[in-house]
Amino acid sequence: MGVEFRGMGLGANSGGSGSGGSRWRLRELANQEHFDWQIARRVLKAFVPYWPMAILVTLVIFLTAVGTVAPAWLTQKIIDDGILKGRVSVLTWLTLALIAAAIATGLLGVLQNWLSNLIAQNVMADYRLALFRKLQEQTVNFFASNQSGDLVSRVMNDVTAIQNVISTTLVGFMSNLLMIAVTLTLMFKMDLRMAVLAMVVVPAFVIPTQRVGRVRQKLQAEIQEWLSAMTVQLSETLGVSGALLIRMFNREQAEEKKFASANVKLRDLQVRQGLIGRWLFMWLGMFSSIGPALLWGYGGWLVIHHEMELGVIVAFTTLLAKLYGPLSQLAQVHVNVLSSIALFRRIYSVMDLETEVKSGSVTLADREVLGRIELRGVSYSYPDYDGRDERRPALREVTLTLEPGQKVALVGPSGAGKTTLLNLIPRFADPTGGCVLLDGIDSKTLSLRSLRAQMGLVPQDPFFFHDTVCNNLRVAREDATLAEMEQACRTAQIHDMIADLPDGYQTMVGERGYRLSGGERQRLAIARVLLQGPRIVLLDEATSALDTVVERKIQDALTVLLAGRTALVIAHRLSTVLAADKIVVLNEGGMVAYGKHEELLQTCPLYRELYEVQFGVRDDSRPEPETEKGGR
Ligand code: ADP
């Protein structure tokens, strides 16, 4: 029988058996090639709060377009009405107007940049917050099934890419469209024949640009994927657990190889992305000279035959650049739109996650809570892996009552469902059958805040933020005073150790608390729960054997912690089992026995076996006790 124990979900170990159940996995909607109105509408909705700015930016874009095209018209007037007719005053005024137009367009450009950046940053901030909130609502199981690096990448990398969407797609679309409209209006007003001729080379700009845009979009999607893969690897290898694993199994070179190959892929993709426009630029450069050549040829012929004035040719050649540039950019807009849609799809797949554990509306006043817990026919099945429905339930119809103040020990072989059962009480997941009641109220109807406020959890491998001891304790109660924290730590037998640290309660505990030993982390976690002062304590006892001094300290701390509180303990120590009011024996998800130690020894063979092997009563292979500094 396996007597190996595994922390799950609650502590540092993410638990779960590998990849995730399909219900939790983030999935991309496959087809990225077609335009999706629903997503487009949703994207536009995100801009609604900033509509005054959006209107202003449109106005500015329009004025910029007029300001950019105006010099062409002014040039024509300078040549035809000023220079050729010898009018100095007209020449002077129009020259001043040219200068004014240049200054105004420059200033408007700055304003447009500022406004569109402001809108983009606001929308990005909104998305980041919405994603963070959504992810916070997810269950512990969700995080066991999704890579944290991928989630980080969605919240940071994908959202950052929105800026591009706004500047190239939305603002770019509007400004190009307005520019083309203003330019064409002026062209057709000046001379119909010349305008038609100017349009002849347009396809030479539009078609290749479209092609290149499509390739560029594919590259961008690939780049985004590799970036995400690298973020995942970084976040896994740069944590203490990952770093330990890599060193233990001499995986340094393998990890480096993996990173290096992703790195090379990313480099090559980015080099390709940088080079992709080379031929296009050559082509565009060629045609932007051919266009004016045609205009000079035909326009010159018209001028010679007195059918047109010279200034018109000059104006047209200036206008050409204002037409071809925006046109080729507009040709890429639909490609940009499609890649933006793909980006938003990734973001929305997180935003649309269902919240599996929904908060109820009933709130509890602290004084009224007795701490009676009842499990009525509780079953739980983890969601299927990739649609296969062969999994046996992790819990089967467990019925159990913990009276206020009662201490119940959960025992059973590894995989029996102990952690799963413990997780159902604070609603880290909801039972798939039956219900859990707190003081006779179905816990599903309670608000999560008020339910969890009644419960303190000491996981097997407690987690700490990379922060000071003090701030890690305040996680339990924000307004705790130093005196209260010290009191809790004294009770948890950890005060002396903290006081000896270089900065006392202001010492940083290190990433996940790894600067503390296993025994110290457990006692700090106990102090944290003492500070919280809940009615109910959930405890997943550490499996690692500790030396007797440390063990004694933890035992003493636990005795105080559990006194007067309802407690459900996944027990790994004989002393805990003996101290419990009742013992529940779980096996393969079912409750096989319930009673006191002596009774169970007589009546339950499984319990007897566990007692002998696990609690080391008749065991030759009991692990060597760990010393305080080697607790993990
Ligand atoms: P125990 O705490 O008694 O060792 P658990 O409650 O962790 O047992 O696990 C009970 C069963 O549920 C095991 O068969 C285990 O493989 C399965 N299980 C645990 N966590 C997950 C998960 N996140 N996804 C799917 N199955 C899981």
mmCIF file of N, CA and C in Angstrom, residues 138-233:
data_model
loop_
_atom_site.group_PDB
_atom_site.id
_atom_site.type_symbol
_atom_site.label_atom_id
_atom_site.label_comp_id
_atom_site.label_asym_id
_atom_site.label_seq_id
_atom_site.Cartn_x
_atom_site.Cartn_y
_atom_site.Cartn_z
ATOM 1 N N GLN A 138 -11.044 32.159 -10.336
ATOM 2 C CA GLN A 138 -10.952 30.752 -10.716
ATOM 3 C C GLN A 138 -10.635 29.861 -9.516
ATOM 4 N N THR A 139 -10.977 28.586 -9.681
ATOM 5 C CA THR A 139 -10.750 27.645 -8.586
ATOM 6 C C THR A 139 -9.280 27.208 -8.557
ATOM 7 N N VAL A 140 -8.912 26.588 -7.451
ATOM 8 C CA VAL A 140 -7.556 26.067 -7.310
ATOM 9 C C VAL A 140 -7.280 25.053 -8.433
ATOM 10 N N ASN A 141 -8.300 24.276 -8.776
ATOM 11 C CA ASN A 141 -8.139 23.283 -9.836
ATOM 12 C C ASN A 141 -7.780 23.918 -11.168
ATOM 13 N N PHE A 142 -8.336 25.098 -11.418
ATOM 14 C CA PHE A 142 -8.031 25.805 -12.654
ATOM 15 C C PHE A 142 -6.532 26.036 -12.779
ATOM 16 N N PHE A 143 -5.920 26.445 -11.667
ATOM 17 C CA PHE A 143 -4.489 26.743 -11.717
ATOM 18 C C PHE A 143 -3.651 25.475 -11.798
ATOM 19 N N ALA A 144 -4.255 24.351 -11.375
ATOM 20 C CA ALA A 144 -3.550 23.079 -11.529
ATOM 21 C C ALA A 144 -3.582 22.648 -12.988
ATOM 22 N N SER A 145 -4.525 23.199 -13.752
ATOM 23 C CA SER A 145 -4.704 22.744 -15.129
ATOM 24 C C SER A 145 -4.167 23.712 -16.168
ATOM 25 N N ASN A 146 -3.754 24.893 -15.766
ATOM 26 C CA ASN A 146 -3.240 25.864 -16.731
ATOM 27 C C ASN A 146 -1.862 26.334 -16.300
ATOM 28 N N GLN A 147 -1.030 26.562 -17.299
ATOM 29 C CA GLN A 147 0.329 26.997 -16.963
ATOM 30 C C GLN A 147 0.310 28.459 -16.550
ATOM 31 N N SER A 148 0.932 28.734 -15.413
ATOM 32 C CA SER A 148 0.871 30.114 -14.939
ATOM 33 C C SER A 148 1.582 31.052 -15.910
ATOM 34 N N GLY A 149 2.651 30.572 -16.543
ATOM 35 C CA GLY A 149 3.373 31.427 -17.488
ATOM 36 C C GLY A 149 2.489 31.844 -18.652
ATOM 37 N N ASP A 150 1.637 30.924 -19.113
ATOM 38 C CA ASP A 150 0.746 31.239 -20.227
ATOM 39 C C ASP A 150 -0.264 32.301 -19.800
ATOM 40 N N LEU A 151 -0.751 32.167 -18.572
ATOM 41 C CA LEU A 151 -1.711 33.155 -18.065
ATOM 42 C C LEU A 151 -1.040 34.518 -17.938
ATOM 43 N N VAL A 152 0.189 34.499 -17.421
ATOM 44 C CA VAL A 152 0.934 35.756 -17.295
ATOM 45 C C VAL A 152 1.084 36.395 -18.668
ATOM 46 N N SER A 153 1.396 35.555 -19.653
ATOM 47 C CA SER A 153 1.607 36.062 -20.996
ATOM 48 C C SER A 153 0.335 36.705 -21.556
ATOM 49 N N ARG A 154 -0.806 36.125 -21.240
ATOM 50 C CA ARG A 154 -2.056 36.722 -21.726
ATOM 51 C C ARG A 154 -2.306 38.071 -21.097
ATOM 52 N N VAL A 155 -2.079 38.141 -19.807
ATOM 53 C CA VAL A 155 -2.378 39.394 -19.108
ATOM 54 C C VAL A 155 -1.375 40.481 -19.509
ATOM 55 N N MET A 156 -0.127 40.098 -19.702
ATOM 56 C CA MET A 156 0.862 41.119 -20.016
ATOM 57 C C MET A 156 1.117 41.259 -21.527
ATOM 58 N N ASN A 157 1.648 40.220 -22.190
ATOM 59 C CA ASN A 157 2.024 40.359 -23.604
ATOM 60 C C ASN A 157 0.846 40.667 -24.518
ATOM 61 N N ASP A 158 -0.241 39.911 -24.379
ATOM 62 C CA ASP A 158 -1.361 40.106 -25.291
ATOM 63 C C ASP A 158 -1.976 41.478 -25.120
ATOM 64 N N VAL A 159 -2.121 41.873 -23.879
ATOM 65 C CA VAL A 159 -2.749 43.169 -23.642
ATOM 66 C C VAL A 159 -1.849 44.287 -24.167
ATOM 67 N N THR A 160 -0.547 44.101 -24.037
ATOM 68 C CA THR A 160 0.360 45.131 -24.549
ATOM 69 C C THR A 160 0.220 45.279 -26.060
ATOM 70 N N ALA A 161 -0.067 44.156 -26.718
ATOM 71 C CA ALA A 161 -0.210 44.213 -28.169
ATOM 72 C C ALA A 161 -1.427 45.041 -28.598
ATOM 73 N N ILE A 162 -2.329 45.313 -27.658
ATOM 74 C CA ILE A 162 -3.512 46.112 -27.998
ATOM 75 C C ILE A 162 -3.106 47.507 -28.468
ATOM 76 N N GLN A 163 -2.027 48.014 -27.881
ATOM 77 C CA GLN A 163 -1.587 49.354 -28.252
ATOM 78 C C GLN A 163 -1.392 49.453 -29.767
ATOM 79 N N ASN A 164 -0.788 48.398 -30.282
ATOM 80 C CA ASN A 164 -0.561 48.329 -31.709
ATOM 81 C C ASN A 164 -1.872 48.334 -32.486
ATOM 82 N N VAL A 165 -2.844 47.589 -31.958
ATOM 83 C CA VAL A 165 -4.144 47.513 -32.605
ATOM 84 C C VAL A 165 -4.722 48.911 -32.737
ATOM 85 N N ILE A 166 -4.595 49.664 -31.659
ATOM 86 C CA ILE A 166 -5.211 50.978 -31.677
ATOM 87 C C ILE A 166 -4.461 51.917 -32.605
ATOM 88 N N SER A 167 -3.127 51.906 -32.529
ATOM 89 C CA SER A 167 -2.421 52.876 -33.365
ATOM 90 C C SER A 167 -2.422 52.473 -34.833
ATOM 91 N N THR A 168 -2.233 51.160 -35.131
ATOM 92 C CA THR A 168 -2.184 50.825 -36.555
ATOM 93 C C THR A 168 -3.567 50.542 -37.144
ATOM 94 N N THR A 169 -4.419 49.919 -36.363
ATOM 95 C CA THR A 169 -5.693 49.511 -36.950
ATOM 96 C C THR A 169 -6.740 50.614 -36.869
ATOM 97 N N LEU A 170 -7.076 50.992 -35.649
ATOM 98 C CA LEU A 170 -8.198 51.934 -35.518
ATOM 99 C C LEU A 170 -7.831 53.335 -35.992
ATOM 100 N N VAL A 171 -6.783 53.903 -35.385
ATOM 101 C CA VAL A 171 -6.386 55.256 -35.764
ATOM 102 C C VAL A 171 -5.869 55.267 -37.196
ATOM 103 N N GLY A 172 -5.080 54.225 -37.539
ATOM 104 C CA GLY A 172 -4.533 54.126 -38.887
ATOM 105 C C GLY A 172 -5.648 54.078 -39.922
ATOM 106 N N PHE A 173 -6.659 53.297 -39.649
ATOM 107 C CA PHE A 173 -7.776 53.167 -40.587
ATOM 108 C C PHE A 173 -8.455 54.516 -40.806
ATOM 109 N N MET A 174 -8.754 55.164 -39.712
ATOM 110 C CA MET A 174 -9.447 56.449 -39.829
ATOM 111 C C MET A 174 -8.599 57.483 -40.532
ATOM 112 N N SER A 175 -7.338 57.579 -40.137
ATOM 113 C CA SER A 175 -6.546 58.658 -40.694
ATOM 114 C C SER A 175 -6.267 58.410 -42.178
ATOM 115 N N ASN A 176 -6.039 57.139 -42.551
ATOM 116 C CA ASN A 176 -5.805 56.861 -43.970
ATOM 117 C C ASN A 176 -7.049 57.124 -44.806
ATOM 118 N N LEU A 177 -8.172 56.707 -44.249
ATOM 119 C CA LEU A 177 -9.421 56.891 -44.979
ATOM 120 C C LEU A 177 -9.697 58.383 -45.207
ATOM 121 N N LEU A 178 -9.534 59.153 -44.156
ATOM 122 C CA LEU A 178 -9.783 60.593 -44.263
ATOM 123 C C LEU A 178 -8.782 61.249 -45.211
ATOM 124 N N MET A 179 -7.537 60.782 -45.122
ATOM 125 C CA MET A 179 -6.502 61.348 -45.984
ATOM 126 C C MET A 179 -6.830 61.098 -47.451
ATOM 127 N N ILE A 180 -7.238 59.866 -47.747
ATOM 128 C CA ILE A 180 -7.570 59.513 -49.134
ATOM 129 C C ILE A 180 -8.770 60.334 -49.602
ATOM 130 N N ALA A 181 -9.767 60.449 -48.717
ATOM 131 C CA ALA A 181 -10.980 61.188 -49.091
ATOM 132 C C ALA A 181 -10.639 62.640 -49.412
ATOM 133 N N VAL A 182 -9.858 63.263 -48.545
ATOM 134 C CA VAL A 182 -9.525 64.670 -48.751
ATOM 135 C C VAL A 182 -8.674 64.834 -50.016
ATOM 136 N N THR A 183 -7.695 63.928 -50.192
ATOM 137 C CA THR A 183 -6.807 64.032 -51.359
ATOM 138 C C THR A 183 -7.587 63.857 -52.663
ATOM 139 N N LEU A 184 -8.415 62.812 -52.686
ATOM 140 C CA LEU A 184 -9.175 62.552 -53.918
ATOM 141 C C LEU A 184 -10.112 63.712 -54.243
ATOM 142 N N THR A 185 -10.747 64.253 -53.211
ATOM 143 C CA THR A 185 -11.654 65.390 -53.442
ATOM 144 C C THR A 185 -10.893 66.522 -54.124
ATOM 145 N N LEU A 186 -9.728 66.824 -53.573
ATOM 146 C CA LEU A 186 -8.951 67.921 -54.128
ATOM 147 C C LEU A 186 -8.494 67.610 -55.551
ATOM 148 N N MET A 187 -8.062 66.347 -55.765
ATOM 149 C CA MET A 187 -7.593 65.948 -57.101
ATOM 150 C C MET A 187 -8.686 66.096 -58.142
ATOM 151 N N PHE A 188 -9.858 65.541 -57.806
ATOM 152 C CA PHE A 188 -10.950 65.591 -58.786
ATOM 153 C C PHE A 188 -11.435 67.021 -59.009
ATOM 154 N N LYS A 189 -11.311 67.853 -57.997
ATOM 155 C CA LYS A 189 -11.709 69.248 -58.153
ATOM 156 C C LYS A 189 -10.744 69.998 -59.072
ATOM 157 N N MET A 190 -9.446 69.637 -58.968
ATOM 158 C CA MET A 190 -8.432 70.328 -59.762
ATOM 159 C C MET A 190 -8.490 69.939 -61.228
ATOM 160 N N ASP A 191 -8.451 68.604 -61.458
ATOM 161 C CA ASP A 191 -8.470 68.162 -62.857
ATOM 162 C C ASP A 191 -8.875 66.701 -62.942
ATOM 163 N N LEU A 192 -9.966 66.461 -63.610
ATOM 164 C CA LEU A 192 -10.534 65.124 -63.686
ATOM 165 C C LEU A 192 -9.590 64.147 -64.384
ATOM 166 N N ARG A 193 -9.017 64.589 -65.549
ATOM 167 C CA ARG A 193 -8.175 63.698 -66.352
ATOM 168 C C ARG A 193 -6.940 63.263 -65.567
ATOM 169 N N MET A 194 -6.315 64.255 -64.932
ATOM 170 C CA MET A 194 -5.111 63.947 -64.156
ATOM 171 C C MET A 194 -5.431 63.013 -62.985
ATOM 172 N N ALA A 195 -6.611 63.232 -62.378
ATOM 173 C CA ALA A 195 -7.006 62.401 -61.231
ATOM 174 C C ALA A 195 -7.145 60.945 -61.659
ATOM 175 N N VAL A 196 -7.776 60.741 -62.820
ATOM 176 C CA VAL A 196 -7.962 59.376 -63.311
ATOM 177 C C VAL A 196 -6.600 58.735 -63.576
ATOM 178 N N LEU A 197 -5.694 59.508 -64.173
ATOM 179 C CA LEU A 197 -4.357 58.989 -64.465
ATOM 180 C C LEU A 197 -3.625 58.602 -63.170
ATOM 181 N N ALA A 198 -3.804 59.438 -62.145
ATOM 182 C CA ALA A 198 -3.138 59.165 -60.859
ATOM 183 C C ALA A 198 -3.591 57.829 -60.285
ATOM 184 N N MET A 199 -4.858 57.468 -60.584
ATOM 185 C CA MET A 199 -5.415 56.227 -60.025
ATOM 186 C C MET A 199 -4.884 54.978 -60.739
ATOM 187 N N VAL A 200 -4.294 55.170 -61.946
ATOM 188 C CA VAL A 200 -3.900 54.016 -62.746
ATOM 189 C C VAL A 200 -2.897 53.113 -62.022
ATOM 190 N N VAL A 201 -1.941 53.717 -61.328
ATOM 191 C CA VAL A 201 -0.918 52.879 -60.688
ATOM 192 C C VAL A 201 -1.322 52.367 -59.308
ATOM 193 N N VAL A 202 -2.528 52.717 -58.863
ATOM 194 C CA VAL A 202 -2.959 52.311 -57.520
ATOM 195 C C VAL A 202 -2.846 50.798 -57.272
ATOM 196 N N PRO A 203 -3.328 49.944 -58.220
ATOM 197 C CA PRO A 203 -3.237 48.499 -57.955
ATOM 198 C C PRO A 203 -1.811 48.036 -57.685
ATOM 199 N N ALA A 204 -0.837 48.698 -58.313
ATOM 200 C CA ALA A 204 0.555 48.319 -58.092
ATOM 201 C C ALA A 204 0.966 48.519 -56.637
ATOM 202 N N PHE A 205 0.267 49.400 -55.957
ATOM 203 C CA PHE A 205 0.552 49.610 -54.531
ATOM 204 C C PHE A 205 -0.227 48.663 -53.649
ATOM 205 N N VAL A 206 -1.482 48.505 -54.015
ATOM 206 C CA VAL A 206 -2.396 47.810 -53.121
ATOM 207 C C VAL A 206 -2.132 46.309 -53.067
ATOM 208 N N ILE A 207 -1.972 45.674 -54.246
ATOM 209 C CA ILE A 207 -1.900 44.213 -54.280
ATOM 210 C C ILE A 207 -0.692 43.651 -53.518
ATOM 211 N N PRO A 208 0.535 44.114 -53.832
ATOM 212 C CA PRO A 208 1.666 43.530 -53.083
ATOM 213 C C PRO A 208 1.606 43.821 -51.586
ATOM 214 N N THR A 209 1.094 44.996 -51.228
ATOM 215 C CA THR A 209 1.019 45.334 -49.808
ATOM 216 C C THR A 209 0.135 44.357 -49.068
ATOM 217 N N GLN A 210 -0.967 43.990 -49.743
ATOM 218 C CA GLN A 210 -1.893 43.040 -49.118
ATOM 219 C C GLN A 210 -1.216 41.706 -48.862
ATOM 220 N N ARG A 211 -0.477 41.241 -49.890
ATOM 221 C CA ARG A 211 0.221 39.959 -49.762
ATOM 222 C C ARG A 211 1.163 39.979 -48.560
ATOM 223 N N VAL A 212 2.006 41.006 -48.533
ATOM 224 C CA VAL A 212 3.009 41.108 -47.476
ATOM 225 C C VAL A 212 2.328 41.178 -46.105
ATOM 226 N N GLY A 213 1.223 41.893 -46.048
ATOM 227 C CA GLY A 213 0.490 42.026 -44.788
ATOM 228 C C GLY A 213 0.073 40.685 -44.241
ATOM 229 N N ARG A 214 -0.384 39.816 -45.149
ATOM 230 C CA ARG A 214 -0.847 38.505 -44.711
ATOM 231 C C ARG A 214 0.302 37.692 -44.115
ATOM 232 N N VAL A 215 1.436 37.719 -44.800
ATOM 233 C CA VAL A 215 2.604 36.980 -44.299
ATOM 234 C C VAL A 215 3.020 37.549 -42.946
ATOM 235 N N ARG A 216 2.993 38.859 -42.871
ATOM 236 C CA ARG A 216 3.420 39.501 -41.630
ATOM 237 C C ARG A 216 2.507 39.101 -40.464
ATOM 238 N N GLN A 217 1.214 38.981 -40.764
ATOM 239 C CA GLN A 217 0.278 38.597 -39.705
ATOM 240 C C GLN A 217 0.577 37.195 -39.174
ATOM 241 N N LYS A 218 0.865 36.273 -40.126
ATOM 242 C CA LYS A 218 1.194 34.899 -39.712
ATOM 243 C C LYS A 218 2.426 34.902 -38.826
ATOM 244 N N LEU A 219 3.430 35.678 -39.251
ATOM 245 C CA LEU A 219 4.659 35.749 -38.467
ATOM 246 C C LEU A 219 4.365 36.288 -37.071
ATOM 247 N N GLN A 220 3.521 37.312 -37.020
ATOM 248 C CA GLN A 220 3.214 37.934 -35.727
ATOM 249 C C GLN A 220 2.577 36.911 -34.782
ATOM 250 N N ALA A 221 1.641 36.113 -35.332
ATOM 251 C CA ALA A 221 0.972 35.107 -34.500
ATOM 252 C C ALA A 221 1.995 34.106 -33.973
ATOM 253 N N GLU A 222 2.941 33.706 -34.861
ATOM 254 C CA GLU A 222 3.963 32.750 -34.421
ATOM 255 C C GLU A 222 4.856 33.364 -33.353
ATOM 256 N N ILE A 223 5.197 34.622 -33.553
ATOM 257 C CA ILE A 223 6.059 35.303 -32.579
ATOM 258 C C ILE A 223 5.376 35.329 -31.215
ATOM 259 N N GLN A 224 4.091 35.635 -31.222
ATOM 260 C CA GLN A 224 3.324 35.713 -29.979
ATOM 261 C C GLN A 224 3.334 34.351 -29.259
ATOM 262 N N GLU A 225 3.226 33.278 -30.046
ATOM 263 C CA GLU A 225 3.226 31.941 -29.460
ATOM 264 C C GLU A 225 4.573 31.593 -28.829
ATOM 265 N N TRP A 226 5.640 31.910 -29.557
ATOM 266 C CA TRP A 226 6.970 31.611 -29.008
ATOM 267 C C TRP A 226 7.257 32.454 -27.780
ATOM 268 N N LEU A 227 6.788 33.691 -27.805
ATOM 269 C CA LEU A 227 6.968 34.551 -26.630
ATOM 270 C C LEU A 227 6.296 33.919 -25.424
ATOM 271 N N SER A 228 5.087 33.403 -25.656
ATOM 272 C CA SER A 228 4.341 32.781 -24.575
ATOM 273 C C SER A 228 5.078 31.534 -24.079
ATOM 274 N N ALA A 229 5.596 30.725 -25.024
ATOM 275 C CA ALA A 229 6.321 29.514 -24.630
ATOM 276 C C ALA A 229 7.535 29.866 -23.777
ATOM 277 N N MET A 230 8.215 30.935 -24.170
ATOM 278 C CA MET A 230 9.401 31.318 -23.408
ATOM 279 C C MET A 230 9.029 31.859 -22.030
ATOM 280 N N THR A 231 7.923 32.584 -21.963
ATOM 281 C CA THR A 231 7.482 33.086 -20.656
ATOM 282 C C THR A 231 7.155 31.917 -19.736
ATOM 283 N N VAL A 232 6.490 30.896 -20.293
ATOM 284 C CA VAL A 232 6.144 29.716 -19.499
ATOM 285 C C VAL A 232 7.415 29.071 -18.950
ATOM 286 N N GLN A 233 8.398 28.876 -19.842
ATOM 287 C CA GLN A 233 9.628 28.215 -19.388
ATOM 288 C C GLN A 233 10.340 29.062 -18.337
#
